[in-house]
mmCIF file of C-alpha atoms in Angstrom:
data_model
loop_
_atom_site.group_PDB
_atom_site.id
_atom_site.type_symbol
_atom_site.label_atom_id
_atom_site.label_comp_id
_atom_site.label_asym_id
_atom_site.label_seq_id
_atom_site.Cartn_x
_atom_site.Cartn_y
_atom_site.Cartn_z
ATOM 1 C CA MET A 1 0.000 0.000 0.000
ATOM 2 C CA PRO A 2 1.648 3.274 -1.073
ATOM 3 C CA ALA A 3 2.072 5.934 1.548
ATOM 4 C CA LEU A 4 -0.177 8.385 -0.283
ATOM 5 C CA ARG A 5 -3.102 6.045 0.345
ATOM 6 C CA ARG A 6 -3.047 6.490 4.107
ATOM 7 C CA THR A 7 -6.027 8.339 5.554
ATOM 8 C CA PHE A 8 -6.939 9.712 8.938
ATOM 9 C CA ALA A 9 -9.896 7.349 8.878
ATOM 10 C CA ALA A 10 -7.524 4.411 8.640
ATOM 11 C CA ILE A 11 -5.575 5.698 11.597
ATOM 12 C CA ALA A 12 -8.678 6.253 13.674
ATOM 13 C CA GLY A 13 -10.027 2.843 12.741
ATOM 14 C CA THR A 14 -6.793 1.218 13.814
ATOM 15 C CA ALA A 15 -6.949 2.855 17.215
ATOM 16 C CA LEU A 16 -10.579 1.875 17.720
ATOM 17 C CA LEU A 17 -9.802 -1.713 16.888
ATOM 18 C CA GLY A 18 -7.076 -1.866 19.473
ATOM 19 C CA VAL A 19 -4.040 -1.782 17.215
ATOM 20 C CA PRO A 20 -1.959 1.015 18.714
ATOM 21 C CA ALA A 21 0.392 2.904 16.501
ATOM 22 C CA LEU A 22 3.808 1.297 16.498
ATOM 23 C CA ALA A 23 5.147 0.801 19.996
ATOM 24 C CA ALA A 24 8.606 1.915 21.037
ATOM 25 C CA CYS A 25 11.402 -0.422 20.073
ATOM 26 C CA SER A 26 15.148 -0.400 20.068
ATOM 27 C CA SER A 27 17.988 -2.320 18.559
ATOM 28 C CA ASP A 28 21.626 -3.044 19.163
ATOM 29 C CA SER A 29 22.494 -2.130 15.600
ATOM 30 C CA GLY A 30 25.574 -0.136 16.604
ATOM 31 C CA GLY A 31 27.417 2.324 14.382
ATOM 32 C CA ASP A 32 26.697 6.039 14.028
ATOM 33 C CA ALA A 33 22.929 6.145 14.006
ATOM 34 C CA VAL A 34 21.219 9.116 12.335
ATOM 35 C CA LYS A 35 18.613 10.856 14.454
ATOM 36 C CA VAL A 36 15.387 11.812 12.707
ATOM 37 C CA THR A 37 12.881 13.991 14.533
ATOM 38 C CA ALA A 38 9.497 13.829 12.833
ATOM 39 C CA SER A 39 6.957 16.445 13.875
ATOM 40 C CA ASP A 40 3.712 17.574 12.295
ATOM 41 C CA LYS A 41 5.532 20.291 10.331
ATOM 42 C CA LYS A 42 9.198 19.283 10.172
ATOM 43 C CA CYS A 43 11.454 16.368 9.300
ATOM 44 C CA ASP A 44 14.776 17.065 10.999
ATOM 45 C CA VAL A 45 17.537 14.692 9.882
ATOM 46 C CA GLY A 46 20.513 14.937 12.223
ATOM 47 C CA LYS A 47 23.102 14.172 9.559
ATOM 48 C CA THR A 48 22.718 14.477 5.797
ATOM 49 C CA ASP A 49 26.085 12.981 4.773
ATOM 50 C CA TRP A 50 25.923 9.216 5.223
ATOM 51 C CA THR A 51 28.385 6.428 4.625
ATOM 52 C CA ALA A 52 27.415 3.592 2.306
ATOM 53 C CA GLY A 53 26.612 0.247 3.835
ATOM 54 C CA LYS A 54 24.711 -0.483 7.005
ATOM 55 C CA ASN A 55 22.899 2.509 8.518
ATOM 56 C CA THR A 56 20.368 3.017 11.282
ATOM 57 C CA LEU A 57 17.815 5.779 11.618
ATOM 58 C CA LYS A 58 16.714 6.564 15.154
ATOM 59 C CA VAL A 59 13.303 8.112 14.551
ATOM 60 C CA LYS A 60 11.260 9.970 17.149
ATOM 61 C CA ASN A 61 7.769 11.254 16.436
ATOM 62 C CA THR A 62 7.380 14.507 18.367
ATOM 63 C CA GLY A 63 4.170 15.465 16.598
ATOM 64 C CA ASN A 64 0.518 14.881 17.410
ATOM 65 C CA GLN A 65 -0.212 12.692 14.399
ATOM 66 C CA VAL A 66 0.755 9.146 13.511
ATOM 67 C CA THR A 67 3.580 9.376 10.990
ATOM 68 C CA GLU A 68 5.765 7.275 8.724
ATOM 69 C CA VAL A 69 9.333 7.700 7.518
ATOM 70 C CA TYR A 70 10.740 6.718 4.126
ATOM 71 C CA VAL A 71 14.173 6.745 2.516
ATOM 72 C CA TYR A 72 13.718 7.301 -1.215
ATOM 73 C CA ALA A 73 16.098 6.893 -4.119
ATOM 74 C CA GLN A 74 15.559 8.718 -7.420
ATOM 75 C CA GLY A 75 12.044 8.286 -8.766
ATOM 76 C CA ASP A 76 10.684 7.653 -5.262
ATOM 77 C CA ARG A 77 12.071 4.144 -5.277
ATOM 78 C CA ILE A 78 11.745 2.983 -1.682
ATOM 79 C CA ILE A 79 14.975 1.983 0.039
ATOM 80 C CA THR A 80 13.381 1.488 3.441
ATOM 81 C CA GLU A 81 10.300 2.632 5.306
ATOM 82 C CA ARG A 82 8.534 2.422 8.631
ATOM 83 C CA GLU A 83 4.833 3.153 8.944
ATOM 84 C CA ASN A 84 2.412 3.720 11.811
ATOM 85 C CA ILE A 85 4.786 5.532 14.210
ATOM 86 C CA GLY A 86 2.600 6.981 16.957
ATOM 87 C CA PRO A 87 3.041 10.335 18.713
ATOM 88 C CA GLY A 88 5.855 10.206 21.256
ATOM 89 C CA ILE A 89 7.149 6.894 19.904
ATOM 90 C CA SER A 90 10.780 6.177 18.963
ATOM 91 C CA VAL A 91 11.843 3.455 16.539
ATOM 92 C CA ASP A 92 15.083 2.235 14.968
ATOM 93 C CA ILE A 93 15.249 1.383 11.262
ATOM 94 C CA THR A 94 18.330 -0.597 10.182
ATOM 95 C CA PHE A 95 19.048 -0.941 6.459
ATOM 96 C CA ASP A 96 21.760 -1.118 3.784
ATOM 97 C CA ILE A 97 22.313 1.669 1.269
ATOM 98 C CA LYS A 98 24.589 2.334 -1.702
ATOM 99 C CA PRO A 99 26.365 5.603 -2.647
ATOM 100 C CA GLY A 100 24.097 8.161 -4.248
ATOM 101 C CA GLN A 101 21.520 10.899 -3.682
ATOM 102 C CA TYR A 102 18.468 10.144 -1.561
ATOM 103 C CA GLU A 103 15.634 11.802 0.317
ATOM 104 C CA VAL A 104 14.278 11.152 3.783
ATOM 105 C CA ALA A 105 10.533 11.783 3.931
ATOM 106 C CA CYS A 106 8.437 12.179 7.086
ATOM 107 C CA LYS A 107 4.697 11.869 6.452
ATOM 108 C CA PRO A 108 2.547 13.200 9.300
ATOM 109 C CA GLY A 109 -0.895 11.679 9.031
ATOM 110 C CA MET A 110 0.674 8.988 6.808
ATOM 111 C CA LYS A 111 -0.397 10.731 3.619
ATOM 112 C CA GLY A 112 0.947 12.792 0.740
ATOM 113 C CA ASP A 113 4.518 13.219 -0.470
ATOM 114 C CA GLY A 114 5.768 14.113 2.978
ATOM 115 C CA ILE A 115 8.260 16.635 4.345
ATOM 116 C CA ARG A 116 11.565 15.841 2.675
ATOM 117 C CA GLN A 117 15.254 16.247 3.413
ATOM 118 C CA LYS A 118 17.967 15.472 0.850
ATOM 119 C CA VAL A 119 20.871 13.262 1.935
ATOM 120 C CA THR A 120 24.069 12.167 0.238
ATOM 121 C CA VAL A 121 25.548 8.709 0.666
ATOM 122 C CA ALA A 122 29.248 8.425 -0.162
ATOM 123 C CA GLY A 123 32.081 5.974 0.153
ATOM 124 C CA ALA A 124 32.112 2.282 -0.422
ATOM 125 C CA ALA A 125 30.449 -0.143 1.910
ATOM 126 C CA GLU A 126 32.907 -2.292 3.788
ATOM 127 C CA GLU A 127 33.220 -5.449 1.790
ATOM 128 C CA LYS A 128 32.527 -8.360 4.080
ATOM 129 C CA PRO A 129 31.680 -11.810 2.802
ATOM 130 C CA LEU A 130 27.995 -12.376 3.383
ATOM 131 C CA ASP A 131 27.223 -15.176 5.795
ATOM 132 C CA PRO A 132 26.510 -18.166 3.494
ATOM 133 C CA ARG A 133 23.221 -18.700 5.310
ATOM 134 C CA LEU A 134 22.161 -15.143 4.539
ATOM 135 C CA ALA A 135 23.308 -15.426 0.942
ATOM 136 C CA LYS A 136 21.159 -18.533 0.640
ATOM 137 C CA ALA A 137 18.221 -16.719 2.245
ATOM 138 C CA VAL A 138 18.494 -13.828 -0.232
ATOM 139 C CA ALA A 139 18.685 -16.190 -3.213
ATOM 140 C CA GLU A 140 15.712 -18.210 -2.023
ATOM 141 C CA TYR A 141 13.673 -15.117 -1.244
ATOM 142 C CA ARG A 142 14.383 -13.705 -4.694
ATOM 143 C CA ALA A 143 13.127 -16.963 -6.185
ATOM 144 C CA TYR A 144 10.061 -16.820 -3.924
ATOM 145 C CA VAL A 145 9.195 -13.286 -5.028
ATOM 146 C CA GLN A 146 9.515 -14.211 -8.687
ATOM 147 C CA ALA A 147 7.416 -17.346 -8.191
ATOM 148 C CA GLN A 148 4.667 -15.398 -6.427
ATOM 149 C CA VAL A 149 4.461 -12.886 -9.249
ATOM 150 C CA ASP A 150 4.730 -15.515 -11.981
ATOM 151 C CA GLY A 151 2.085 -17.664 -10.313
ATOM 152 C CA GLY A 152 -0.313 -14.756 -10.031
ATOM 153 C CA LEU A 153 -0.216 -13.873 -13.717
ATOM 154 C CA PRO A 154 -2.503 -16.674 -15.020
ATOM 155 C CA VAL A 155 -5.091 -15.834 -12.365
ATOM 156 C CA LEU A 156 -4.940 -12.146 -13.225
ATOM 157 C CA GLU A 157 -5.318 -12.975 -16.921
ATOM 158 C CA GLN A 158 -8.455 -14.960 -16.099
ATOM 159 C CA PHE A 159 -9.763 -12.114 -13.964
ATOM 160 C CA VAL A 160 -9.198 -9.565 -16.731
ATOM 161 C CA ALA A 161 -10.838 -11.865 -19.276
ATOM 162 C CA ALA A 162 -13.886 -12.240 -17.025
ATOM 163 C CA VAL A 163 -14.146 -8.476 -16.554
ATOM 164 C CA LYS A 164 -13.968 -7.853 -20.290
ATOM 165 C CA ALA A 165 -16.518 -10.604 -20.975
ATOM 166 C CA GLY A 166 -18.935 -8.980 -18.539
ATOM 167 C CA ASP A 167 -18.937 -12.148 -16.420
ATOM 168 C CA THR A 168 -19.327 -10.374 -13.094
ATOM 169 C CA ALA A 169 -19.741 -13.548 -11.034
ATOM 170 C CA LYS A 170 -16.523 -15.058 -12.391
ATOM 171 C CA ALA A 171 -14.627 -11.803 -11.987
ATOM 172 C CA LYS A 172 -15.739 -11.543 -8.353
ATOM 173 C CA GLU A 173 -14.600 -15.099 -7.721
ATOM 174 C CA LEU A 174 -11.145 -14.338 -9.145
ATOM 175 C CA TYR A 175 -10.642 -10.836 -7.767
ATOM 176 C CA ALA A 176 -9.026 -11.637 -4.394
ATOM 177 C CA LYS A 177 -7.123 -14.601 -5.824
ATOM 178 C CA SER A 178 -5.577 -12.377 -8.489
ATOM 179 C CA ARG A 179 -4.181 -10.111 -5.727
ATOM 180 C CA TYR A 180 -2.755 -12.798 -3.449
ATOM 181 C CA GLY A 181 0.744 -12.985 -4.926
ATOM 182 C CA TRP A 182 0.968 -9.196 -4.966
ATOM 183 C CA GLU A 183 -0.019 -8.986 -1.302
ATOM 184 C CA SER A 184 2.686 -11.469 -0.288
ATOM 185 C CA ILE A 185 5.520 -9.450 -1.868
ATOM 186 C CA GLU A 186 4.104 -5.913 -1.803
ATOM 187 C CA PRO A 187 7.192 -4.200 -0.309
ATOM 188 C CA VAL A 188 9.222 -5.409 -3.291
ATOM 189 C CA ALA A 189 6.542 -4.150 -5.690
ATOM 190 C CA GLU A 190 6.474 -0.782 -3.892
ATOM 191 C CA SER A 191 10.209 -0.369 -4.449
ATOM 192 C CA PHE A 192 9.559 0.374 -8.124
ATOM 193 C CA GLY A 193 7.838 3.671 -7.368
ATOM 194 C CA ASP A 194 4.957 4.235 -9.770
ATOM 195 C CA LEU A 195 3.610 0.681 -10.126
ATOM 196 C CA ASP A 196 2.025 0.463 -6.693
ATOM 197 C CA PRO A 197 -0.173 3.597 -6.940
ATOM 198 C CA LYS A 198 -1.199 2.634 -10.480
ATOM 199 C CA MET A 199 -2.170 -0.900 -9.538
ATOM 200 C CA ASP A 200 -3.320 -0.723 -5.937
ATOM 201 C CA ILE A 201 -4.615 2.783 -5.154
ATOM 202 C CA ARG A 202 -7.843 3.041 -3.158
ATOM 203 C CA GLU A 203 -10.495 5.568 -4.123
ATOM 204 C CA ALA A 204 -10.480 7.137 -0.641
ATOM 205 C CA ASP A 205 -6.786 7.941 -0.938
ATOM 206 C CA LEU A 206 -6.642 9.556 -4.355
ATOM 207 C CA GLU A 207 -4.710 12.811 -4.528
ATOM 208 C CA ALA A 208 -6.142 15.788 -6.411
ATOM 209 C CA GLY A 209 -6.029 15.038 -10.127
ATOM 210 C CA GLN A 210 -4.954 11.419 -9.686
ATOM 211 C CA GLU A 211 -6.776 8.898 -11.866
ATOM 212 C CA PHE A 212 -8.462 5.973 -10.130
ATOM 213 C CA THR A 213 -6.978 2.844 -11.722
ATOM 214 C CA GLY A 214 -5.997 -0.715 -10.884
ATOM 215 C CA TRP A 215 -7.601 -3.490 -8.887
ATOM 216 C CA HIS A 216 -9.727 -1.290 -6.655
ATOM 217 C CA ARG A 217 -11.182 0.633 -9.600
ATOM 218 C CA LEU A 218 -12.461 -2.672 -10.967
ATOM 219 C CA GLU A 219 -13.506 -3.841 -7.498
ATOM 220 C CA LYS A 220 -15.806 -0.835 -7.199
ATOM 221 C CA THR A 221 -17.548 -1.606 -10.482
ATOM 222 C CA LEU A 222 -17.976 -5.295 -9.724
ATOM 223 C CA TRP A 223 -19.452 -4.841 -6.249
ATOM 224 C CA THR A 224 -21.506 -1.672 -6.811
ATOM 225 C CA THR A 225 -23.147 -1.464 -10.242
ATOM 226 C CA GLY A 226 -21.942 -4.799 -11.582
ATOM 227 C CA GLN A 227 -22.143 -3.199 -15.019
ATOM 228 C CA VAL A 228 -18.760 -3.365 -16.734
ATOM 229 C CA THR A 229 -18.143 -0.499 -19.144
ATOM 230 C CA PRO A 230 -15.635 0.026 -21.978
ATOM 231 C CA GLU A 231 -13.725 2.251 -19.550
ATOM 232 C CA ASP A 232 -13.421 -0.728 -17.199
ATOM 233 C CA HIS A 233 -12.011 -2.744 -20.102
ATOM 234 C CA LYS A 234 -9.314 -0.098 -20.420
ATOM 235 C CA TYR A 235 -8.468 -0.285 -16.729
ATOM 236 C CA ALA A 236 -8.380 -4.069 -16.831
ATOM 237 C CA ASP A 237 -6.024 -4.064 -19.806
ATOM 238 C CA GLN A 238 -3.748 -1.529 -18.113
ATOM 239 C CA LEU A 239 -3.669 -3.557 -14.892
ATOM 240 C CA LEU A 240 -2.446 -6.547 -16.865
ATOM 241 C CA VAL A 241 0.201 -4.459 -18.646
ATOM 242 C CA ASP A 242 1.421 -3.067 -15.333
ATOM 243 C CA TYR A 243 1.512 -6.506 -13.738
ATOM 244 C CA LYS A 244 3.629 -7.856 -16.590
ATOM 245 C CA ASP A 245 5.936 -4.877 -16.121
ATOM 246 C CA LEU A 246 6.259 -5.863 -12.450
ATOM 247 C CA GLN A 247 6.968 -9.444 -13.474
ATOM 248 C CA VAL A 248 9.985 -8.274 -15.454
ATOM 249 C CA LYS A 249 11.197 -5.792 -12.858
ATOM 250 C CA VAL A 250 11.141 -7.991 -9.748
ATOM 251 C CA GLY A 251 14.175 -9.836 -11.027
ATOM 252 C CA THR A 252 16.146 -6.584 -10.695
ATOM 253 C CA ALA A 253 14.952 -5.713 -7.180
ATOM 254 C CA GLU A 254 17.599 -4.862 -4.601
ATOM 255 C CA ILE A 255 17.257 -7.634 -2.019
ATOM 256 C CA THR A 256 19.434 -7.923 1.073
ATOM 257 C CA PRO A 257 18.887 -9.545 4.469
ATOM 258 C CA THR A 258 17.787 -6.184 5.879
ATOM 259 C CA THR A 259 15.359 -5.435 3.029
ATOM 260 C CA MET A 260 13.839 -8.867 3.614
ATOM 261 C CA ALA A 261 13.500 -8.180 7.336
ATOM 262 C CA ASN A 262 12.150 -4.658 6.901
ATOM 263 C CA GLY A 263 9.802 -5.913 4.198
ATOM 264 C CA ALA A 264 8.363 -8.441 6.636
ATOM 265 C CA LYS A 265 7.638 -5.629 9.083
ATOM 266 C CA GLU A 266 6.111 -3.525 6.311
ATOM 267 C CA LEU A 267 3.742 -6.368 5.477
ATOM 268 C CA LEU A 268 2.521 -6.406 9.067
ATOM 269 C CA ASP A 269 2.077 -2.631 8.856
ATOM 270 C CA GLU A 270 -0.082 -3.248 5.789
ATOM 271 C CA VAL A 271 -2.315 -5.539 7.836
ATOM 272 C CA ALA A 272 -2.581 -3.050 10.701
ATOM 273 C CA THR A 273 -3.345 0.034 8.603
ATOM 274 C CA GLY A 274 -5.596 -1.483 5.951
ATOM 275 C CA LYS A 275 -6.764 -5.038 6.377
ATOM 276 C CA VAL A 276 -7.736 -5.066 10.060
ATOM 277 C CA THR A 277 -9.601 -1.782 9.652
ATOM 278 C CA GLY A 278 -11.565 -3.157 6.692
ATOM 279 C CA GLU A 279 -10.620 -0.229 4.487
ATOM 280 C CA GLU A 280 -8.471 -2.092 1.959
ATOM 281 C CA GLU A 281 -11.330 -3.929 0.259
ATOM 282 C CA ALA A 282 -14.102 -1.396 0.814
ATOM 283 C CA PHE A 283 -16.478 -2.942 -1.736
ATOM 284 C CA SER A 284 -15.620 -6.664 -1.906
ATOM 285 C CA HIS A 285 -14.799 -7.155 1.809
ATOM 286 C CA THR A 286 -12.142 -9.705 0.854
ATOM 287 C CA ASP A 287 -9.693 -8.167 3.344
ATOM 288 C CA LEU A 288 -8.898 -11.474 5.050
ATOM 289 C CA VAL A 289 -7.478 -12.940 1.852
ATOM 290 C CA ASP A 290 -5.125 -9.947 1.654
ATOM 291 C CA PHE A 291 -4.416 -10.363 5.377
ATOM 292 C CA GLU A 292 -3.282 -13.939 4.813
ATOM 293 C CA GLY A 293 -1.133 -12.931 1.837
ATOM 294 C CA ASN A 294 0.665 -10.316 3.925
ATOM 295 C CA VAL A 295 1.268 -12.736 6.806
ATOM 296 C CA VAL A 296 2.458 -15.523 4.506
ATOM 297 C CA GLY A 297 4.947 -13.179 2.829
ATOM 298 C CA ALA A 298 6.262 -11.890 6.150
ATOM 299 C CA LYS A 299 6.632 -15.405 7.528
ATOM 300 C CA LYS A 300 8.532 -16.535 4.443
ATOM 301 C CA ALA A 301 11.133 -13.807 4.909
ATOM 302 C CA PHE A 302 11.489 -14.628 8.608
ATOM 303 C CA GLU A 303 11.831 -18.364 8.047
ATOM 304 C CA LEU A 304 14.589 -17.865 5.491
ATOM 305 C CA LEU A 305 16.477 -15.609 7.927
ATOM 306 C CA LYS A 306 15.732 -17.743 10.976
ATOM 307 C CA PRO A 307 18.991 -19.788 11.078
ATOM 308 C CA VAL A 308 20.973 -16.588 11.637
ATOM 309 C CA VAL A 309 18.372 -15.074 13.952
ATOM 310 C CA ASP A 310 18.422 -18.190 16.125
ATOM 311 C CA GLU A 311 22.173 -17.868 16.492
ATOM 312 C CA LYS A 312 22.323 -14.122 17.144
ATOM 313 C CA ASP A 313 19.113 -13.687 19.137
ATOM 314 C CA ALA A 314 17.570 -17.028 20.005
ATOM 315 C CA GLU A 315 14.854 -15.447 22.142
ATOM 316 C CA LEU A 316 13.731 -13.250 19.240
ATOM 317 C CA GLY A 317 13.553 -16.276 16.935
ATOM 318 C CA LYS A 318 11.493 -18.177 19.487
ATOM 319 C CA THR A 319 9.128 -15.248 20.025
ATOM 320 C CA LEU A 320 8.588 -14.672 16.317
ATOM 321 C CA SER A 321 7.872 -18.350 15.665
ATOM 322 C CA ALA A 322 5.280 -18.342 18.446
ATOM 323 C CA GLU A 323 3.622 -15.123 17.310
ATOM 324 C CA PHE A 324 3.393 -16.238 13.673
ATOM 325 C CA ALA A 325 1.729 -19.448 14.878
ATOM 326 C CA ALA A 326 -0.657 -17.427 17.032
ATOM 327 C CA ILE A 327 -1.741 -15.089 14.249
ATOM 328 C CA GLU A 328 -2.281 -18.033 11.890
ATOM 329 C CA THR A 329 -4.484 -19.713 14.516
ATOM 330 C CA VAL A 330 -6.654 -16.618 14.892
ATOM 331 C CA LEU A 331 -6.922 -16.097 11.129
ATOM 332 C CA ALA A 332 -7.902 -19.741 10.571
ATOM 333 C CA LYS A 333 -11.141 -19.163 12.479
ATOM 334 C CA TYR A 334 -12.462 -17.240 9.504
ATOM 335 C CA LYS A 335 -11.629 -19.724 6.763
ATOM 336 C CA GLN A 336 -14.478 -20.585 4.436
ATOM 337 C CA GLY A 337 -13.806 -23.087 1.689
ATOM 338 C CA ASP A 338 -10.619 -22.056 -0.107
ATOM 339 C CA GLY A 339 -11.046 -18.464 1.042
ATOM 340 C CA TYR A 340 -12.382 -16.454 3.973
ATOM 341 C CA VAL A 341 -15.650 -15.032 5.195
ATOM 342 C CA ALA A 342 -16.528 -11.521 4.060
ATOM 343 C CA TYR A 343 -14.910 -9.034 6.400
ATOM 344 C CA ASP A 344 -18.133 -7.093 6.926
ATOM 345 C CA THR A 345 -19.450 -10.169 8.766
ATOM 346 C CA VAL A 346 -16.588 -10.005 11.295
ATOM 347 C CA ASN A 347 -17.771 -8.091 14.370
ATOM 348 C CA ASP A 348 -15.806 -5.566 16.426
ATOM 349 C CA GLU A 349 -14.827 -8.086 19.103
ATOM 350 C CA GLN A 350 -13.478 -10.462 16.472
ATOM 351 C CA ARG A 351 -11.615 -7.643 14.737
ATOM 352 C CA LYS A 352 -10.091 -6.727 18.088
ATOM 353 C CA GLU A 353 -8.799 -10.296 18.446
ATOM 354 C CA LEU A 354 -7.251 -10.122 14.980
ATOM 355 C CA SER A 355 -5.683 -6.728 15.653
ATOM 356 C CA ASP A 356 -4.252 -7.899 18.980
ATOM 357 C CA ALA A 357 -2.539 -10.776 17.167
ATOM 358 C CA VAL A 358 -1.113 -8.351 14.600
ATOM 359 C CA ASN A 359 0.230 -6.045 17.279
ATOM 360 C CA ALA A 360 1.789 -8.927 19.236
ATOM 361 C CA LEU A 361 3.738 -9.953 16.129
ATOM 362 C CA ALA A 362 4.614 -6.458 14.884
ATOM 363 C CA GLU A 363 6.716 -5.412 17.875
ATOM 364 C CA PRO A 364 9.239 -8.306 17.800
ATOM 365 C CA LEU A 365 9.224 -8.266 13.993
ATOM 366 C CA SER A 366 10.519 -4.686 14.112
ATOM 367 C CA LYS A 367 13.745 -6.094 15.626
ATOM 368 C CA LEU A 368 14.406 -8.586 12.826
ATOM 369 C CA ALA A 369 16.517 -6.287 10.621
ATOM 370 C CA ALA A 370 18.942 -5.454 13.427
ATOM 371 C CA ALA A 371 19.344 -9.169 14.147
ATOM 372 C CA VAL A 372 20.540 -9.944 10.621
ATOM 373 C CA ALA A 373 22.354 -6.685 9.737
#
């Protein structure tokens, strides 16, 4: 979910459901951490000349709004991000970065382009042989991402064909399935800048002048009027073109142990700020399918990194294994056939149980990057 799609309604819904904005966390990442003070009107970056390699941002939200912090490369390609940082909360973000020009963006209210500060990264990262276990994890995760995207293409092609044939029932049946692979690897997809807002923007989060395209544009037609128009054909065709573009690009994605770990946390943020609130699938109410996709993708990254985590921080590995099992147990209550019940049938008490499970996993997951850096 791109940052520009965040709304105050989503934030309020999260609080009502019992998912607090990100709790305080810390890491033993070491090195010269860069302090970032994010307020409602400023984004103060303590140092704007960084050294390539491993870096840590120590972010404190001194504002009154929930915020998020991004590090962008040219073209708003996401290097790292952390969403859902509550007022008064401090978090550490550990990541790897190459020489070049970047921007740090603080987004009070989790919306818009944010308040930005340019930074320069110079020097060469210290060349250390990557732990063979981490090298294996990166290779296997890259293969997983490609497989998820490749596997989703035939389903999306069927979905688009159903939309264009006016077969509303078939298109509805395929809608959530066509998104599953995307949901499991969304942080990688977001790293390519413009693809995510084109493919996955929600109507409620459109910026002034922005065209409503992608999955949710078609979702609205299917679950409101049910009358597919020639304009919908155009959007369906474009969604397929964009997906095929993603299929080619994922093979070039920058994947490191820390991007895997941070991506896992971002997937849990996606659940907390969109799926648990019921705002992601406003018309179809297929949020729980997306929820599962996010959790499955996060768990995959963790499991690949787990051999190193168990050695460096055995307690963290044990906690994460237990919390993934717990969230899967709660989610399983809502299985129906090969999918899930409609989210509008899940009452507030049940949503609270789901959100509690998300929050219990999110806090230890925020420490994963530091454990493998």
